Short mmCIF file of C-alpha atoms in Angstrom, two decimals:
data_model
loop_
_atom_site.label_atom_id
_atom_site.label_comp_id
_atom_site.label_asym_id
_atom_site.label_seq_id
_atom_site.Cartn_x
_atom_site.Cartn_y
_atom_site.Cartn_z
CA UNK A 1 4.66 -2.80 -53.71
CA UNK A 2 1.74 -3.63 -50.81
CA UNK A 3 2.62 -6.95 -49.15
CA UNK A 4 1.92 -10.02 -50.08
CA UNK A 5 -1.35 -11.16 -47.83
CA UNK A 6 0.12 -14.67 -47.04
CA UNK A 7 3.76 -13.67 -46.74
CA UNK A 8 3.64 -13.23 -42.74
CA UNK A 9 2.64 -16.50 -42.80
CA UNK A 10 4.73 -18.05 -45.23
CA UNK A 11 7.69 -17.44 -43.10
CA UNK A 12 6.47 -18.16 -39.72
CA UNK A 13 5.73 -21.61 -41.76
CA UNK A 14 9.57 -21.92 -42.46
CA UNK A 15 10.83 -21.14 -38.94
CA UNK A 16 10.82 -24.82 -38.06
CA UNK A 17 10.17 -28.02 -39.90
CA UNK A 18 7.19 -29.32 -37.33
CA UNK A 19 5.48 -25.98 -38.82
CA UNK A 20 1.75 -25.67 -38.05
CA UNK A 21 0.25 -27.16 -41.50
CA UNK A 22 2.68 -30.11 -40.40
CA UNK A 23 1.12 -30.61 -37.65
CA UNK A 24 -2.43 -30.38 -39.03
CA UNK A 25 -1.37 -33.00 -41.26
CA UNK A 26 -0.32 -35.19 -38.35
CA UNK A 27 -3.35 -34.94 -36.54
CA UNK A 28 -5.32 -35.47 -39.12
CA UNK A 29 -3.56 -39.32 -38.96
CA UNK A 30 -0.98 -38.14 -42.45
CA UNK A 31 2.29 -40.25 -42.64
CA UNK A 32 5.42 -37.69 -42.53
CA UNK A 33 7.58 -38.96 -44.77
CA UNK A 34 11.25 -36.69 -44.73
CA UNK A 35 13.45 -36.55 -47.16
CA UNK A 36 16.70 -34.29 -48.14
CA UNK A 37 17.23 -34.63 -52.06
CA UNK A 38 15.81 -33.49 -55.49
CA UNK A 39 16.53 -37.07 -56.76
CA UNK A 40 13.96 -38.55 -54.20
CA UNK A 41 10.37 -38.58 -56.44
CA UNK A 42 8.38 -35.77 -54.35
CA UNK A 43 5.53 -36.72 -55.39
CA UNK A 44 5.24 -40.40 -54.80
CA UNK A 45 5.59 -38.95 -51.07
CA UNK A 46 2.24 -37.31 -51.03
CA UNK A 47 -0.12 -40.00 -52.18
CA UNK A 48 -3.26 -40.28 -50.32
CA UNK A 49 -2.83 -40.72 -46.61
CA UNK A 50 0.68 -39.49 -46.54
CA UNK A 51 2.77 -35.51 -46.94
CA UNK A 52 6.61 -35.43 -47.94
CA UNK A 53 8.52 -32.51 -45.55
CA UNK A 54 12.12 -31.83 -47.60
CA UNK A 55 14.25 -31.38 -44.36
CA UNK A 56 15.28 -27.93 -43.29
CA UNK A 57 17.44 -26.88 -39.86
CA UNK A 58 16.63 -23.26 -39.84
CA UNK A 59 18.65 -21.45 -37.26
CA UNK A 60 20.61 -24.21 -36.81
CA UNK A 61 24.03 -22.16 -35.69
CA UNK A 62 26.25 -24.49 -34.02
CA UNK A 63 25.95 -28.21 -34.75
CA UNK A 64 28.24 -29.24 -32.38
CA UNK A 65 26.67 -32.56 -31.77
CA UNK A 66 26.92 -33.57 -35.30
CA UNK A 67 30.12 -32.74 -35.57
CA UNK A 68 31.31 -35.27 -32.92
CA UNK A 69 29.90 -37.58 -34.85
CA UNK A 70 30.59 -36.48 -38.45
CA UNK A 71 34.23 -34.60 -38.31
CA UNK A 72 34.09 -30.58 -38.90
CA UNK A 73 34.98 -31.34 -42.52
CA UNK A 74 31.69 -32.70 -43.11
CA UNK A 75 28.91 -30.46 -45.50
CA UNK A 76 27.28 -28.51 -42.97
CA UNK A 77 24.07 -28.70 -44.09
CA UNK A 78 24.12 -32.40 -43.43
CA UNK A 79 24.98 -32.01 -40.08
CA UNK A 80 22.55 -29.15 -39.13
CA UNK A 81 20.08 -31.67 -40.20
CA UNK A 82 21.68 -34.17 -38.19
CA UNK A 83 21.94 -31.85 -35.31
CA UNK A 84 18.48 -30.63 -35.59
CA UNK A 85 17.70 -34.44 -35.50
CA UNK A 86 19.50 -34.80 -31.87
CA UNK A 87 17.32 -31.78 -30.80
CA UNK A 88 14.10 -33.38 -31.61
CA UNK A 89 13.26 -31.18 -34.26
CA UNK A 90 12.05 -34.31 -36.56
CA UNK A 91 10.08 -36.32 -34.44
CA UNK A 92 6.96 -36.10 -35.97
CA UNK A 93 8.24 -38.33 -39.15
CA UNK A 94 7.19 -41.86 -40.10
CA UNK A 95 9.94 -42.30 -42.47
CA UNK A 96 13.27 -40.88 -43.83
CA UNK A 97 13.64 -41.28 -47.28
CA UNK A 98 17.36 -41.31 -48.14
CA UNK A 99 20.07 -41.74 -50.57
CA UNK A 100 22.86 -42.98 -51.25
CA UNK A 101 24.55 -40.38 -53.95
CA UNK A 102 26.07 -38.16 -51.36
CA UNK A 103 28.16 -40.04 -48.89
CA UNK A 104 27.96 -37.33 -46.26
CA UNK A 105 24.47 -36.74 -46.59
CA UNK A 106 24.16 -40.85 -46.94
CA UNK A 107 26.52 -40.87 -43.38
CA UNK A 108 23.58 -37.93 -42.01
CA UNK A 109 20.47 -39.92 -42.70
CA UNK A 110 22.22 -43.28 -41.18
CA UNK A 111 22.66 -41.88 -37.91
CA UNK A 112 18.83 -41.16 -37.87
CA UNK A 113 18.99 -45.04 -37.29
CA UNK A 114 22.23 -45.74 -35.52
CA UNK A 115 21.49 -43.59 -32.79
CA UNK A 116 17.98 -43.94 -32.47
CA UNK A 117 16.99 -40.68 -33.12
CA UNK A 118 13.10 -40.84 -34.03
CA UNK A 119 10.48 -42.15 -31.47
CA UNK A 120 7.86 -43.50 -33.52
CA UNK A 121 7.76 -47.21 -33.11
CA UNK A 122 7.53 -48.09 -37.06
CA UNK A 123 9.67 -45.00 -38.65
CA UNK A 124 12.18 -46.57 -41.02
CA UNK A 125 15.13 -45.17 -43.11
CA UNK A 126 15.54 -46.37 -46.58
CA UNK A 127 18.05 -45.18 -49.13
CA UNK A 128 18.05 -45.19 -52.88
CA UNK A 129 21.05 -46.25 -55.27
CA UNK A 130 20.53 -43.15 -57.56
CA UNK A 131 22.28 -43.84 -61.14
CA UNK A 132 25.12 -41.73 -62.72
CA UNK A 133 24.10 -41.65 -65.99
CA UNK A 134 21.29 -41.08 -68.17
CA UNK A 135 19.90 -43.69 -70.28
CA UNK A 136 16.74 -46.29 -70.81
CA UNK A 137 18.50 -48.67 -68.40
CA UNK A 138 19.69 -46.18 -65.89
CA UNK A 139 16.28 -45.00 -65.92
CA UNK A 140 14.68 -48.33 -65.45
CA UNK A 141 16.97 -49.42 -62.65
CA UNK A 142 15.92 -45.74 -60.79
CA UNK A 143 12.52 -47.21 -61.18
CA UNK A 144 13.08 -50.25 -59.90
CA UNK A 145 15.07 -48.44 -56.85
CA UNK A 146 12.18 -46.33 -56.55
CA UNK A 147 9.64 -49.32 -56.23
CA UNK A 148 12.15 -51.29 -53.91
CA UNK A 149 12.63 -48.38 -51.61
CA UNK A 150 9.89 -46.12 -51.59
CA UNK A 151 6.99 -47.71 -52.85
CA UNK A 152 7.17 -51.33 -51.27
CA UNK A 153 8.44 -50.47 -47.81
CA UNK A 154 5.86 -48.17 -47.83
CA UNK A 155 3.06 -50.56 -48.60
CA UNK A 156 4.35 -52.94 -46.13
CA UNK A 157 4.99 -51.01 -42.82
CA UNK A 158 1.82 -48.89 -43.09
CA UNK A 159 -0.05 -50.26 -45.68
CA UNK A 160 0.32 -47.41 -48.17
CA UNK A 161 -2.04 -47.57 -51.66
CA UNK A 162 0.12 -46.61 -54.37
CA UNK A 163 -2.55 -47.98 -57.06
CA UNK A 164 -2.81 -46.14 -60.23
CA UNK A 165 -5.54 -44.42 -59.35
CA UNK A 166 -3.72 -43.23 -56.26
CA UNK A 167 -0.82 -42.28 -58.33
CA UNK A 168 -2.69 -40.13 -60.93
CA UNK A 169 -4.01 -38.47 -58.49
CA UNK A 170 -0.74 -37.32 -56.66
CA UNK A 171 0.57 -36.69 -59.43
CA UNK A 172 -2.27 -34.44 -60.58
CA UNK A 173 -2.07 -32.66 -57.49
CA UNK A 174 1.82 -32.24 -57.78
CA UNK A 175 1.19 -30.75 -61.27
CA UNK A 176 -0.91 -28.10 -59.94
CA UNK A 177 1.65 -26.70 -57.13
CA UNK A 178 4.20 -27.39 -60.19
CA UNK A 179 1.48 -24.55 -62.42
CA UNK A 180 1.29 -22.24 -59.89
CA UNK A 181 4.68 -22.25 -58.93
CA UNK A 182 6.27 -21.85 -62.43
CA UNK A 183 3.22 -19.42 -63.43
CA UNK A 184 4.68 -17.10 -60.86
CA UNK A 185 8.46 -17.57 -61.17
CA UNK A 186 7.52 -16.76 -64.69
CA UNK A 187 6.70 -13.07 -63.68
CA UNK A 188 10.72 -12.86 -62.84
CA UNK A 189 11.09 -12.78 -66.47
CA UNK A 190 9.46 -8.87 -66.87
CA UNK A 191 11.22 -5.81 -66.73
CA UNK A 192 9.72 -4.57 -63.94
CA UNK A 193 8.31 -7.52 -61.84
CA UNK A 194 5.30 -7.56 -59.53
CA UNK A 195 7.48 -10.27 -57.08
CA UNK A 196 10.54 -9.81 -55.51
CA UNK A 197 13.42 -13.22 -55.48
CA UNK A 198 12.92 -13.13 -51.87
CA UNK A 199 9.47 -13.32 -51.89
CA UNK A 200 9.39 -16.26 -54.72
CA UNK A 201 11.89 -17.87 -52.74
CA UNK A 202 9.65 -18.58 -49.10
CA UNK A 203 7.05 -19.15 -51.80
CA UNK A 204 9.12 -22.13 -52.78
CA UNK A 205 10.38 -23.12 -49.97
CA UNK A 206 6.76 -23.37 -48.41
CA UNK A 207 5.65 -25.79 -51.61
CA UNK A 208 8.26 -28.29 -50.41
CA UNK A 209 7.90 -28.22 -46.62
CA UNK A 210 4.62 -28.32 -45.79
CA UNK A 211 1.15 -30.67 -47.47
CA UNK A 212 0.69 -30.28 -50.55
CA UNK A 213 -3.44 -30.32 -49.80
CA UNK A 214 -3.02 -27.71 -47.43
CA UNK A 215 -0.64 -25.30 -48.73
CA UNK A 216 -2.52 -25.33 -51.91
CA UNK A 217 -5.31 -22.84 -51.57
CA UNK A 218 -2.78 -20.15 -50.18
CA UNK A 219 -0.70 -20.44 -53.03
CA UNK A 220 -3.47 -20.46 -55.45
CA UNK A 221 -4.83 -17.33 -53.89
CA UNK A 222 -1.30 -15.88 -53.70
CA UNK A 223 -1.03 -16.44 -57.74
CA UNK A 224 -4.49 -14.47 -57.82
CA UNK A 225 -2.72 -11.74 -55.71
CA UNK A 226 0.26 -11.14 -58.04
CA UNK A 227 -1.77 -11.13 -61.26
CA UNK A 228 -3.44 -7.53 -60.01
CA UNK A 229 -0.13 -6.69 -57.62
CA UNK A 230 0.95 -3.75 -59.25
CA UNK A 231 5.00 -3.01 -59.05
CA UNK A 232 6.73 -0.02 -58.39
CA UNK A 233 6.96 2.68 -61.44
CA UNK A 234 10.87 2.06 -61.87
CA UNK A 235 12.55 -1.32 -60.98
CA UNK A 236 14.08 -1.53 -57.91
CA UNK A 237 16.74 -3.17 -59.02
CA UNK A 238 20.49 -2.14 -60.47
CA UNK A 239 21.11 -5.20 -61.95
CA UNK A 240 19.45 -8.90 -62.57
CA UNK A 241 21.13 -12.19 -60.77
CA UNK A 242 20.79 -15.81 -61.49
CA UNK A 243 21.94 -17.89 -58.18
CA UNK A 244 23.16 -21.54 -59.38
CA UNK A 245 24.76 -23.82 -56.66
CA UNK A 246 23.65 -26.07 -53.76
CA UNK A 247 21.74 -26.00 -50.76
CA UNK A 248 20.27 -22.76 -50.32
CA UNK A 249 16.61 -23.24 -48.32
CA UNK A 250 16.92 -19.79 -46.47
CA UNK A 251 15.49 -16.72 -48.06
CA UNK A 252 17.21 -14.57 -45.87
CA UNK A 253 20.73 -15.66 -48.06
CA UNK A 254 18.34 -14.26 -51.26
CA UNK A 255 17.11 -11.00 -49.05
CA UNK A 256 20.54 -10.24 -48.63
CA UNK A 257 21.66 -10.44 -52.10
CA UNK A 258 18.28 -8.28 -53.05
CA UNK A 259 19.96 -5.53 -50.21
CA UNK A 260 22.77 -5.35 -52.55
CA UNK A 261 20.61 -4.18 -56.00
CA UNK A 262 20.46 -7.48 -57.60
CA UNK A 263 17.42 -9.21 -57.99
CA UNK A 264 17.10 -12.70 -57.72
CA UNK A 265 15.49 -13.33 -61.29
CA UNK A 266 16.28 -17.46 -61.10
CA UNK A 267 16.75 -19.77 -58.99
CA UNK A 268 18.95 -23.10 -60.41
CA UNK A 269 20.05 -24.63 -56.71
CA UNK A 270 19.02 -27.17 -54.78
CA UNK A 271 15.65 -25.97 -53.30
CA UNK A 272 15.21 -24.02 -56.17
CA UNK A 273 12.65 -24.49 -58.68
CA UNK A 274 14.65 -25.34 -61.83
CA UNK A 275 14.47 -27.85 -62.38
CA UNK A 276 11.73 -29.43 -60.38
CA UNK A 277 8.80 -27.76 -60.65
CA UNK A 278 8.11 -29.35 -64.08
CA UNK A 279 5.15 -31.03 -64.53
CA UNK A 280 4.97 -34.79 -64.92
CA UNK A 281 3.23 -35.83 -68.38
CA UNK A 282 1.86 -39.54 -68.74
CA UNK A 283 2.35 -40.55 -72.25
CA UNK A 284 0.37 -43.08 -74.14
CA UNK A 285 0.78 -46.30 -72.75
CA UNK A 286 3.14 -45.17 -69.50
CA UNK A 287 2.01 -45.96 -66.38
CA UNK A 288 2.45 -43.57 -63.61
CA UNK A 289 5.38 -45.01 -61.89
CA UNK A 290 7.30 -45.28 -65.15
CA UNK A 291 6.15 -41.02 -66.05
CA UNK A 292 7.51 -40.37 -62.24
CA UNK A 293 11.08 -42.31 -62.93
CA UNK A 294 11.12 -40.51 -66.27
CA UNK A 295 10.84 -36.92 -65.16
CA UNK A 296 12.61 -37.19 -61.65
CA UNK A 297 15.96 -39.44 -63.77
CA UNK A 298 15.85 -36.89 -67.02
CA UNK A 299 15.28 -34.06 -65.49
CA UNK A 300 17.66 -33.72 -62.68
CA UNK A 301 20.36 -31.23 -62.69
CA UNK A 302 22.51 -32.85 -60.30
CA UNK A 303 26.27 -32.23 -60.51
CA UNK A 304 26.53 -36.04 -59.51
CA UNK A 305 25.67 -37.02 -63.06
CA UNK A 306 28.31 -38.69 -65.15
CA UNK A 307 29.68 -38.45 -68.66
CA UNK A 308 30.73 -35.64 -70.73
CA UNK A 309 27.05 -34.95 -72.44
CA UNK A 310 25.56 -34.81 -69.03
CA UNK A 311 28.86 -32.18 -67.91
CA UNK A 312 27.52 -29.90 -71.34
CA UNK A 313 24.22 -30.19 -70.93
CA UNK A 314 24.22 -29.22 -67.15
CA UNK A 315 26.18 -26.34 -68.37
CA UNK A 316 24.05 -25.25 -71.22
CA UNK A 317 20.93 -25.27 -68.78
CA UNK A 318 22.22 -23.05 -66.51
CA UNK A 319 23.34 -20.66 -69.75
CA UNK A 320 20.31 -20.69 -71.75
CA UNK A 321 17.97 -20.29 -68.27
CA UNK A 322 20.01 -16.84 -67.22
CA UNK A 323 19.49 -15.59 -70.91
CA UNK A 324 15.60 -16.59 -70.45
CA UNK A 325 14.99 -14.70 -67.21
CA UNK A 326 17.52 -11.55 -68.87
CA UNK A 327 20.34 -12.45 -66.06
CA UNK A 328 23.19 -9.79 -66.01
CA UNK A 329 25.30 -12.01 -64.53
CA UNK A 330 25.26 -15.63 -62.63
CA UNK A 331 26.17 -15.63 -59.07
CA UNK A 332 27.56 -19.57 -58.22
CA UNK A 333 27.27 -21.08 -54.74
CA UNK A 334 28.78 -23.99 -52.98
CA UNK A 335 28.64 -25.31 -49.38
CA UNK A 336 31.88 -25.63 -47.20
CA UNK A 337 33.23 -29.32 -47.99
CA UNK A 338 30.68 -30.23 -50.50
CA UNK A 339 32.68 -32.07 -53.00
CA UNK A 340 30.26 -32.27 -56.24
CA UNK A 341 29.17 -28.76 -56.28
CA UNK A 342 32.81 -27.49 -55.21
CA UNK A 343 33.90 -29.26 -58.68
CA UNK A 344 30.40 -28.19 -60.21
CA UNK A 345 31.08 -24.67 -59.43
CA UNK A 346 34.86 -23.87 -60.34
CA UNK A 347 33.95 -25.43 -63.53
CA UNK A 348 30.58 -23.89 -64.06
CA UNK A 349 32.15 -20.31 -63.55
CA UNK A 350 35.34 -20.97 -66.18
CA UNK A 351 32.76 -22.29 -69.03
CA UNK A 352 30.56 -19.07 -68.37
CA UNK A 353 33.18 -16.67 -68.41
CA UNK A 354 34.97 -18.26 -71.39
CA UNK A 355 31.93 -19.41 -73.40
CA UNK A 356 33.16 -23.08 -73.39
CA UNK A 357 31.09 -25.41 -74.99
CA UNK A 358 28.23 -22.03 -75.05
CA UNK A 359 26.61 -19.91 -77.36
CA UNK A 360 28.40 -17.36 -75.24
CA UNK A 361 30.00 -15.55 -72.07
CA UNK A 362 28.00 -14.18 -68.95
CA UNK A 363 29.60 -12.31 -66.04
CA UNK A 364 29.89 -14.94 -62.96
CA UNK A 365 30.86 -14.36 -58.90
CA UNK A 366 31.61 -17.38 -57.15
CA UNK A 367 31.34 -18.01 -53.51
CA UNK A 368 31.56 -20.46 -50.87
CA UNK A 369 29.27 -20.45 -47.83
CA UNK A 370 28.42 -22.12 -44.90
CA UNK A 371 24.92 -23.61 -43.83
CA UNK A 372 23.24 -20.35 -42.17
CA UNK A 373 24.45 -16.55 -43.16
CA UNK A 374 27.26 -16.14 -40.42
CA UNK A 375 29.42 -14.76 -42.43
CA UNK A 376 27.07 -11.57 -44.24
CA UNK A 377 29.56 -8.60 -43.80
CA UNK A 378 31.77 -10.90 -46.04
CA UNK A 379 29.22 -11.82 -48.27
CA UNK A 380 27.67 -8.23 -48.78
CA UNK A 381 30.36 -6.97 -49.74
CA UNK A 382 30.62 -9.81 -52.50
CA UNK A 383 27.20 -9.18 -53.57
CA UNK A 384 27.57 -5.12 -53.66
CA UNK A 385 30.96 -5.49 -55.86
CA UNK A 386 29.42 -7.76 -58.27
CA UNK A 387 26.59 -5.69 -58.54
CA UNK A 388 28.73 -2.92 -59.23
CA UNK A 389 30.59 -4.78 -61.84
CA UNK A 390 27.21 -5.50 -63.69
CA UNK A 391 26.27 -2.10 -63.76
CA UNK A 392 29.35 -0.99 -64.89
CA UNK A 393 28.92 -3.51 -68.06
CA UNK A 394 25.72 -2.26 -68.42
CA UNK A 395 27.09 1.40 -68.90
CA UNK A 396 30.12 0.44 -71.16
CA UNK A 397 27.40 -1.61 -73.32
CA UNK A 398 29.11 -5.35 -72.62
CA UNK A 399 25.49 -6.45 -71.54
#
């Protein structure tokens, strides 16, 4: 297939978090407001006047720093961030908007604070109380949380308008990276696909690190580009992966996997786009704070939720999205130390494999990683003898 016009700079755009449509932003007088979760509401972070950055330490290889200050059992994601932090690689942020349902990534975001970390006079941390469950009330103390800890310290440091007309708006904008996003992750689903998992992946990625209002036309004209993008005769491919896990915001861990014969058809991790790129719907007689609580408390994936319907239900996504995107087989990710999707995925692989609680059984590879791809002789050959093992389903008719 001919390359992707924007995909040069789609990945020169991920090399750093202070990327160049960053710093547009900036000098155009945006707020930067950082953040490092899928339960923080993305989109009340770019109402007008302000851009929400979701925190990346690319090429972060040895956060030794962090580590004095967070123990070498800590999720090493958190303390690249961390680390990164220390370097300077964050400086241009007004605010950090944190949490408090990880307690290492809770422990990260308070050392932004502790140690004086960011240079702007006014930047301020604040951390949400995310619920466990999912109910009416769990849902309207998330939106009170939300409107204690976003919204209101917001409005008072730096005078923030988060009217409902201001609201609507964002949220109108949101739902058009959330179209054009899911309109091409939908092409994953043909036989023969004019986009590549890597290649979806940056396009991701670059929706959630840099302005929404400037990243739009490229991806809009990308979309354009991948309607006429014609793919090779024959697919490329031996056999087709879903990925399901945790932090995974560099493409090169989806480029290697794609080396292997797999290709990447879904993406069901944090960074990924399911869920999350759903669009928000107002319905009659919501207001836009209570449609933005709604879809960021339902439809959260989160291995952090509690109760046995949320445990079957997590489970049952994952199933029924790898038989929608025609996944051969699921490949299951955790960081080092990460304690919710270390449970998440030893679990999620025995229900798969066993049909617990499913419709049915889907071949499954776990692995545990680090933050950056250290490790890839170890990890290739993973990926090439799980590839193998599809294919070899595929020929004995088990698929």
């Amino acid at each position: 297939m001919r390359d992707l016009k924007h995909m040069i700079f789609f990945e020169n755009l991920l090399q750093e978090a202070n990327n160049e449509l960053v710093q547009k932003a900036c000098s155009e007088g945006k707020l930067a407001l950082g953040y490092n979760c899928s339960h923080i509401p993305e989109v009340l972070l770019d109402v007008d006047g302000c851009f929400g950055v979701r925190l990346r330490a690319p090429n972060c290889l040895s956060p030794d720093m962090a580590t004095y200050y967070m123990t070498n059992r800590s999720c090493p994601y958190s303390k690249s961030i961390l680390e990164r932090a220390f370097e300077g690689g964050y400086n241009f942020l007004d605010a950090l908007m944190g949490q408090e349902c990880c307690s290492t990534m809770n422990r990260m975001e308070q050392y932004f604070d502790y140690c004086k970390l960011m240079p702007k006079e006014k930047f301020f941390i604040t951390y949400l109380d995310v619920p466990l469950k999912k109910s009416e009330w769990h849902m309207g103390y998330y939106k009170r949380q939300i409107e204690q800890k976003i919204v209101n310290p917001l409005h008072e440091v730096y005078g923030v308008d988060f009217s409902e007309e201001k609201l609507r708006d964002a949220i109108e904008r949101h739902n058009e990276v959330c179209r054009i996003i899911t309109e091409i992750g939908n092409m994953r689903k043909l036989d023969n696909p004019p986009i590549t998992g890597y290649e979806f992946h940056v396009i991701q990625l670059v929706s959630l690190t840099c302005p929404k209002y400037l990243i739009l036309p490229y991806l809009r004209e990308t979309l354009e580009e991948l309607k006429t993008r014609c793919p090779e005769p024959e697919p490329w491919f031996r056999a087709r992966v879903m990925v399901a896990g945790a932090e995974i915001d560099d493409p090169e861990f989806t480029k290697l996997l794609e080396s292997c014969g797999a290709f990447v058809a879904a993406d069901r991790y944090c960074f990924g786009s399911m869920p999350g790129r759903e669009q928000i719907v107002i319905k009659e007689g919501q207001t836009a704070l209570e449609a933005i609580a709604e879809k960021y408390h339902v439809n959260n994936q989160c291995p952090r939720n509690m109760g046995p319907e949320n445990i079957i239900q997590r489970k049952r996504y994952v199933y029924d999205i790898a038989k929608e995107y025609k996944a051969d087989g699921i490949l299951i990710e955790s960081m080092k130390f990460c304690e919710y999707w270390g449970y998440e995925r030893a679990q999620l692989s025995m229900w798969l494999q066993q049909g617990y609680e499913l419709p049915g059984t889907i071949p499954v590879c776990q692995i545990e990683k680090d933050y950056n791809n250290a490790a890839t002789g170890q990890l290739r050959t993973r990926f090439q003898a799980f590839v193998e093992s599809l294919e070899i389903k595929q020929i004995q008719g088990e698929l």
